[in-house]
PDB file of C-alpha atoms in Angstrom:
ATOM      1  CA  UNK A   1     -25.018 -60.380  95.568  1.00  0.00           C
ATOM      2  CA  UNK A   2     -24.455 -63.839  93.762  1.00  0.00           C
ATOM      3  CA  UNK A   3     -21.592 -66.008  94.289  1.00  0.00           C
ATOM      4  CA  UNK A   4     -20.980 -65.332  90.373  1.00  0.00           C
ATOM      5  CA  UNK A   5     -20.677 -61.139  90.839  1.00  0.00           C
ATOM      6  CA  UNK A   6     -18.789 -61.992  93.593  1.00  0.00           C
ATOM      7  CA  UNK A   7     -16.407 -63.282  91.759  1.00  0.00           C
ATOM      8  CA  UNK A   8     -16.262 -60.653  89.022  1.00  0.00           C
ATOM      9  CA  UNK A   9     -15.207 -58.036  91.480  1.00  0.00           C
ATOM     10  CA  UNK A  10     -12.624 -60.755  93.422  1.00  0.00           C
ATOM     11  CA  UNK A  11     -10.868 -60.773  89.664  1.00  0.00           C
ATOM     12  CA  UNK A  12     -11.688 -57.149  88.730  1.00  0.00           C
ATOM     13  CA  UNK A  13     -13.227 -57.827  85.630  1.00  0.00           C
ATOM     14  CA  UNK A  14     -15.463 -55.482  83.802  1.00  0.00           C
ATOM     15  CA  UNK A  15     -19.013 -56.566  83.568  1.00  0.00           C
ATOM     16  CA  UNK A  16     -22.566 -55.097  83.921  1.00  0.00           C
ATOM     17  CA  UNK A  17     -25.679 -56.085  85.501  1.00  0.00           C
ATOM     18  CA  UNK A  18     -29.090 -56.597  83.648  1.00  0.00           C
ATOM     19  CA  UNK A  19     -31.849 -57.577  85.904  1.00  0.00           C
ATOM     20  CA  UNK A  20     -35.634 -58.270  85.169  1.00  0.00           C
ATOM     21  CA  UNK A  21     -38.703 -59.439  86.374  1.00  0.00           C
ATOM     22  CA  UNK A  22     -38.810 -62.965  85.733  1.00  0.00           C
ATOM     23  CA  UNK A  23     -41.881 -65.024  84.943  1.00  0.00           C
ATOM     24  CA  UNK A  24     -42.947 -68.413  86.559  1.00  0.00           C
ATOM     25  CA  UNK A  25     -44.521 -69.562  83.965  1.00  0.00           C
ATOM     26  CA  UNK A  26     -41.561 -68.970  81.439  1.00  0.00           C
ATOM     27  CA  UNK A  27     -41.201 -71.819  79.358  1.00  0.00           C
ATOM     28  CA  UNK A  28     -37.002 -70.776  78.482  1.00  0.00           C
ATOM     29  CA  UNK A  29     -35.309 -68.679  81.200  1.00  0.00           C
ATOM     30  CA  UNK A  30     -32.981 -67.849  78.764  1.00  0.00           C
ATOM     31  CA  UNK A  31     -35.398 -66.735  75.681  1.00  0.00           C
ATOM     32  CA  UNK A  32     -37.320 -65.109  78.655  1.00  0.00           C
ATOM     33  CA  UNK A  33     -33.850 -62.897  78.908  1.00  0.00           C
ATOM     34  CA  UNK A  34     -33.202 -62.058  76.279  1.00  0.00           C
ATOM     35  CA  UNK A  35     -36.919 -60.836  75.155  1.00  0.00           C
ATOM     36  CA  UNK A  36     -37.519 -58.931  78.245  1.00  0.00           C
ATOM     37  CA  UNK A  37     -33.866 -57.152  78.291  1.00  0.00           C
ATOM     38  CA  UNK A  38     -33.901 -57.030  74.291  1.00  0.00           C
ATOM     39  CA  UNK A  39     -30.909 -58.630  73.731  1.00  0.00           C
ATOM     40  CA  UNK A  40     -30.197 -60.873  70.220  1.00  0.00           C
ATOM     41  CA  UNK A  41     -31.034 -64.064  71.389  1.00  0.00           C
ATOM     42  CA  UNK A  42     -27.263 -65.109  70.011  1.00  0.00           C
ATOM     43  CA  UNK A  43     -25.166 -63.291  72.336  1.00  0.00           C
ATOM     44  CA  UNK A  44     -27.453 -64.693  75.302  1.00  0.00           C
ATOM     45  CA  UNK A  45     -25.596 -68.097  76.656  1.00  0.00           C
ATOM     46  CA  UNK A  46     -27.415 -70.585  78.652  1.00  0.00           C
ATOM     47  CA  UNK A  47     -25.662 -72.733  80.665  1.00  0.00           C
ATOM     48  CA  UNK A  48     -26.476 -76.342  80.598  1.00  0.00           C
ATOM     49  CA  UNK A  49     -24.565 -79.076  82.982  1.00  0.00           C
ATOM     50  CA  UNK A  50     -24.211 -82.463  81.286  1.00  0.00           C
ATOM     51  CA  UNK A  51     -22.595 -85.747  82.679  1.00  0.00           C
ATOM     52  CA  UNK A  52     -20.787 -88.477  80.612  1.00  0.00           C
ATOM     53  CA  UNK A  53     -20.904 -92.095  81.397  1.00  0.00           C
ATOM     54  CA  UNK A  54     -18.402 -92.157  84.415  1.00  0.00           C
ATOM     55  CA  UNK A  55     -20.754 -89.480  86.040  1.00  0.00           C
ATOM     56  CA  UNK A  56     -18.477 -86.381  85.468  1.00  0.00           C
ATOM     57  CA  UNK A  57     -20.407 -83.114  84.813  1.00  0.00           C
ATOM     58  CA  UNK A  58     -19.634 -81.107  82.228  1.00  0.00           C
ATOM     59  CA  UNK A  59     -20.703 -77.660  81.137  1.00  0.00           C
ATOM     60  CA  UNK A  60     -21.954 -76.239  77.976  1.00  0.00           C
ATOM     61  CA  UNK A  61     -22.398 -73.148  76.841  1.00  0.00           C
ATOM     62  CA  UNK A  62     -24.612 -72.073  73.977  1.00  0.00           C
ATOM     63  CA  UNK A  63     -27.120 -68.878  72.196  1.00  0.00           C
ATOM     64  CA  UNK A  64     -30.325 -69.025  73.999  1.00  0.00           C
ATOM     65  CA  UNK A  65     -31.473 -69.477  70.199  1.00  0.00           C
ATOM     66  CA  UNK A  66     -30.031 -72.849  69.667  1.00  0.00           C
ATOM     67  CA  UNK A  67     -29.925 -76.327  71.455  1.00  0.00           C
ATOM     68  CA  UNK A  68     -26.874 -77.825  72.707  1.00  0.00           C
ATOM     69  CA  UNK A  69     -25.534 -80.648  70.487  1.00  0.00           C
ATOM     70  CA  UNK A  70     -24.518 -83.263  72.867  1.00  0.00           C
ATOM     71  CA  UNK A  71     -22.513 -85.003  69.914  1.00  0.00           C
ATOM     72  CA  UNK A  72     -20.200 -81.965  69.113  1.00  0.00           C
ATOM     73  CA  UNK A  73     -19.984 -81.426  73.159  1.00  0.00           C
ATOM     74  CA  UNK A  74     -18.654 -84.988  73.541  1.00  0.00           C
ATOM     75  CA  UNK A  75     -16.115 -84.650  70.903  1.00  0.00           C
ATOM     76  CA  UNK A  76     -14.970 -81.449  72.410  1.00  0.00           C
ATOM     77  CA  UNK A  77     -14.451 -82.916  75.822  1.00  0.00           C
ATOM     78  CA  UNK A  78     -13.152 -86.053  74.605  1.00  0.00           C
ATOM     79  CA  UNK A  79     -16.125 -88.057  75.802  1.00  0.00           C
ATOM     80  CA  UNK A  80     -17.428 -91.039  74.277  1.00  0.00           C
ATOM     81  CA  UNK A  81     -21.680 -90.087  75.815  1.00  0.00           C
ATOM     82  CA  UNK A  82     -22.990 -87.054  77.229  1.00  0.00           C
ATOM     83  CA  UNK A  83     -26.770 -86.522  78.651  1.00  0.00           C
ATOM     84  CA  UNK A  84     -28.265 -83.588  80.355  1.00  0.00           C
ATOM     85  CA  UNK A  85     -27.370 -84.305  83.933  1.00  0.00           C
ATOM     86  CA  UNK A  86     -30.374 -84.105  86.623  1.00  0.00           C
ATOM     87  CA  UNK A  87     -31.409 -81.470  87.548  1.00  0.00           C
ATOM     88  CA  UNK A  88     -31.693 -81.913  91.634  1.00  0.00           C
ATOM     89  CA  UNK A  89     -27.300 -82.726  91.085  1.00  0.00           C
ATOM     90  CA  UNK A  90     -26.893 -79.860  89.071  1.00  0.00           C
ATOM     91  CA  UNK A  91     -28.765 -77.506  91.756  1.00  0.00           C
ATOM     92  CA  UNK A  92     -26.367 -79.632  94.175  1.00  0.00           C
ATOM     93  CA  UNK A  93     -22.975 -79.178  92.179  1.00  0.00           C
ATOM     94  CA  UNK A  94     -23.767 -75.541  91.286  1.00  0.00           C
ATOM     95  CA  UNK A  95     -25.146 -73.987  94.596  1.00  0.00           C
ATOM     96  CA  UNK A  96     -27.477 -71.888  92.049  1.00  0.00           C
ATOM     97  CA  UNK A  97     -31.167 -73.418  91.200  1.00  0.00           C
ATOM     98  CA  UNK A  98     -31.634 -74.279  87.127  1.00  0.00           C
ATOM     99  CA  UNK A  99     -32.952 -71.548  85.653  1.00  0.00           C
ATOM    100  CA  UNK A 100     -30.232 -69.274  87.428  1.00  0.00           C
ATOM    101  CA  UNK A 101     -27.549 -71.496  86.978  1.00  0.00           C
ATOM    102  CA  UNK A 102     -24.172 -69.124  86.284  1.00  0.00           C
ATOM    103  CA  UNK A 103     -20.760 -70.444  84.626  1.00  0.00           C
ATOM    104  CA  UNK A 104     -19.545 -68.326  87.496  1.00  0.00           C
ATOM    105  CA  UNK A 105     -19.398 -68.900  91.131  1.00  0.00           C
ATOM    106  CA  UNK A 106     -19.927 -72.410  90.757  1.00  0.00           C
ATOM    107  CA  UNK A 107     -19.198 -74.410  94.086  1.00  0.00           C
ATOM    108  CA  UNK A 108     -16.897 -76.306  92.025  1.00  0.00           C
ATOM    109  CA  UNK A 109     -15.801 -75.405  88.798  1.00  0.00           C
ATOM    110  CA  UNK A 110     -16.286 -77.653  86.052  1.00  0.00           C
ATOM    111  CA  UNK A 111     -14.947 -78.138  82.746  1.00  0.00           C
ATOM    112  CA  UNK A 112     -16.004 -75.602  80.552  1.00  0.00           C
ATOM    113  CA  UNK A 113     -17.029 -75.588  76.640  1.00  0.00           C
ATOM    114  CA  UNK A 114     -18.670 -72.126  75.452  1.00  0.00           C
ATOM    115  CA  UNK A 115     -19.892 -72.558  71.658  1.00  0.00           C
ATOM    116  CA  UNK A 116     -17.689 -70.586  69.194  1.00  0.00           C
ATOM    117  CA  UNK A 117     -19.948 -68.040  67.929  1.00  0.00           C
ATOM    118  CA  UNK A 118     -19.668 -66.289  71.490  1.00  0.00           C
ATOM    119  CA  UNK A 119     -16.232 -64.936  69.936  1.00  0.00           C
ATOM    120  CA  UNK A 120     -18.026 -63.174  67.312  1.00  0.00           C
ATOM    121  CA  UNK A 121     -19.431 -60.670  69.399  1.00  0.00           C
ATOM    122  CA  UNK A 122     -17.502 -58.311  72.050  1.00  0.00           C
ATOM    123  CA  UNK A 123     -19.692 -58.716  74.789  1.00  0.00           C
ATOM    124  CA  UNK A 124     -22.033 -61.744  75.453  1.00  0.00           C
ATOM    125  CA  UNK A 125     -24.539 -62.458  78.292  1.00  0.00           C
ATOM    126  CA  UNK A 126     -25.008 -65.287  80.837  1.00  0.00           C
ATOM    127  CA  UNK A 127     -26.456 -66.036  83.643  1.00  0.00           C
ATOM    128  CA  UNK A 128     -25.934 -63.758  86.595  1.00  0.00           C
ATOM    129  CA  UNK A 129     -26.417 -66.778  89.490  1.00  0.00           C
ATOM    130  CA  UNK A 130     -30.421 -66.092  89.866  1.00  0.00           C
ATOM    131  CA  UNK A 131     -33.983 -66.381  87.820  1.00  0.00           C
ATOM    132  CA  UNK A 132     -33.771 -62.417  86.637  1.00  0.00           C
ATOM    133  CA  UNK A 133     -30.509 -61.433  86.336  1.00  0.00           C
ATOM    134  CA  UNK A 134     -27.953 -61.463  83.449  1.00  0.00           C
ATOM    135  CA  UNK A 135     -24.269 -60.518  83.684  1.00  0.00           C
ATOM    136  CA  UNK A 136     -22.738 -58.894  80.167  1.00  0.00           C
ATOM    137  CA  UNK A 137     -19.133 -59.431  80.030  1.00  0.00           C
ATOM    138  CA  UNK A 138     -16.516 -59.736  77.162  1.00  0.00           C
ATOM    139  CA  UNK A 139     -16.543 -64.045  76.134  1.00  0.00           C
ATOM    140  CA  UNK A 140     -12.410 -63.615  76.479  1.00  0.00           C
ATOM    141  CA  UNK A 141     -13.314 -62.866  80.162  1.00  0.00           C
ATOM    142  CA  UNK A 142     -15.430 -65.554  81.156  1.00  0.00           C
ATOM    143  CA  UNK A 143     -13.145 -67.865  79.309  1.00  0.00           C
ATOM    144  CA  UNK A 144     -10.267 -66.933  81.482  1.00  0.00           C
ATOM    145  CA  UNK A 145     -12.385 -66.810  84.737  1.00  0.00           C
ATOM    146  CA  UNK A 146     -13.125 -70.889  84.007  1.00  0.00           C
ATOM    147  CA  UNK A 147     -10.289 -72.395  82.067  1.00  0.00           C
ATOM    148  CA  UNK A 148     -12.662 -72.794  79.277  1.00  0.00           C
ATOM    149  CA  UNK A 149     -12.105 -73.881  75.388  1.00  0.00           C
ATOM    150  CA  UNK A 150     -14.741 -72.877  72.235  1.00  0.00           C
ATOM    151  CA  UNK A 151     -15.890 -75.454  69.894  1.00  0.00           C
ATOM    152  CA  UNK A 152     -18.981 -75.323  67.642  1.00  0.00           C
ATOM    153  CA  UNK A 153     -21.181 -77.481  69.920  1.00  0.00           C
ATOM    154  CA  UNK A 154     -24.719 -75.551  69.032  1.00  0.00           C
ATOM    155  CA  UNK A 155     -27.010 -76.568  66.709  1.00  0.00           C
ATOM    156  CA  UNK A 156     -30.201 -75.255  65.230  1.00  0.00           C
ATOM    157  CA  UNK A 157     -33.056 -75.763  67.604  1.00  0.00           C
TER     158      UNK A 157
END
């Protein structure tokens, strides 16, 4: 299985599987999740890897439905610029190719901001470490798993 399931059963933490068939010619791996499992495009998080201007990455956590504000990410990590980081480093930092990328099971965990609507809801989805495969898990979990904080860093896409 994926490094990120892995480490769901190392921690004993309740979660379940959703898998797919996934599309190559997807335009949103995450959209494409949630339509083909028929899951509210809010509770599905993508995970997006950013990088301020010392070259630290950064994750960000958001609804499949919205876009990441990079703004409202910044202020939440105390950074003065954020971009999207490339996406050859963040296949690199991760171990897991974009489009699959998991909070979890990261070679090396990185700071960690999930958008606050995730608390909203008892269970939320993310990425389960490949193209096809979604882990459902309660947002209180996957916050403890990586250290992480909330803050209202989504906006409207």
């Amino acid at each position: 299985m994926t490094p990120a399931v892995n480490l769901l059963n190392k921690h004993q933490v309740q979660f379940t599987l959703h898998e797919y068939e996934h599309d190559p010619q997807a335009q949103s791996y995450g959209l494409e999740a949630a339509e083909k499992l028929g899951f509210d495009p809010l509770r599905v998080f993508k995970t997006l890897v950013v990088t301020n201007e010392k070259k630290a990455l950064f994750v960000g956590m958001v609804p499949v439905a919205k876009q990441l504000n990079l703004k409202s990410l910044a202020t939440a990590l105390k950074a003065k610029k954020l971009s999207m980081a490339d996406k050859k480093l963040v296949e690199r930092t991760s171990g897991y190719i974009v489009g699959g990328v998991s909070p979890l099971g990261q070679k090396r965990r990185l700071p960690t901001v999930i958008d606050s609507t995730a608390v909203s809801f008892d269970t939320i989805y993310v990425s389960g470490g490949k193209r096809g495969l979604d882990i459902e898990l309660a947002p209180q979990d996957l916050t403890a798993l990586l250290d992480a904080s909330y803050a209202e860093i989504s906006s409207n896409s």
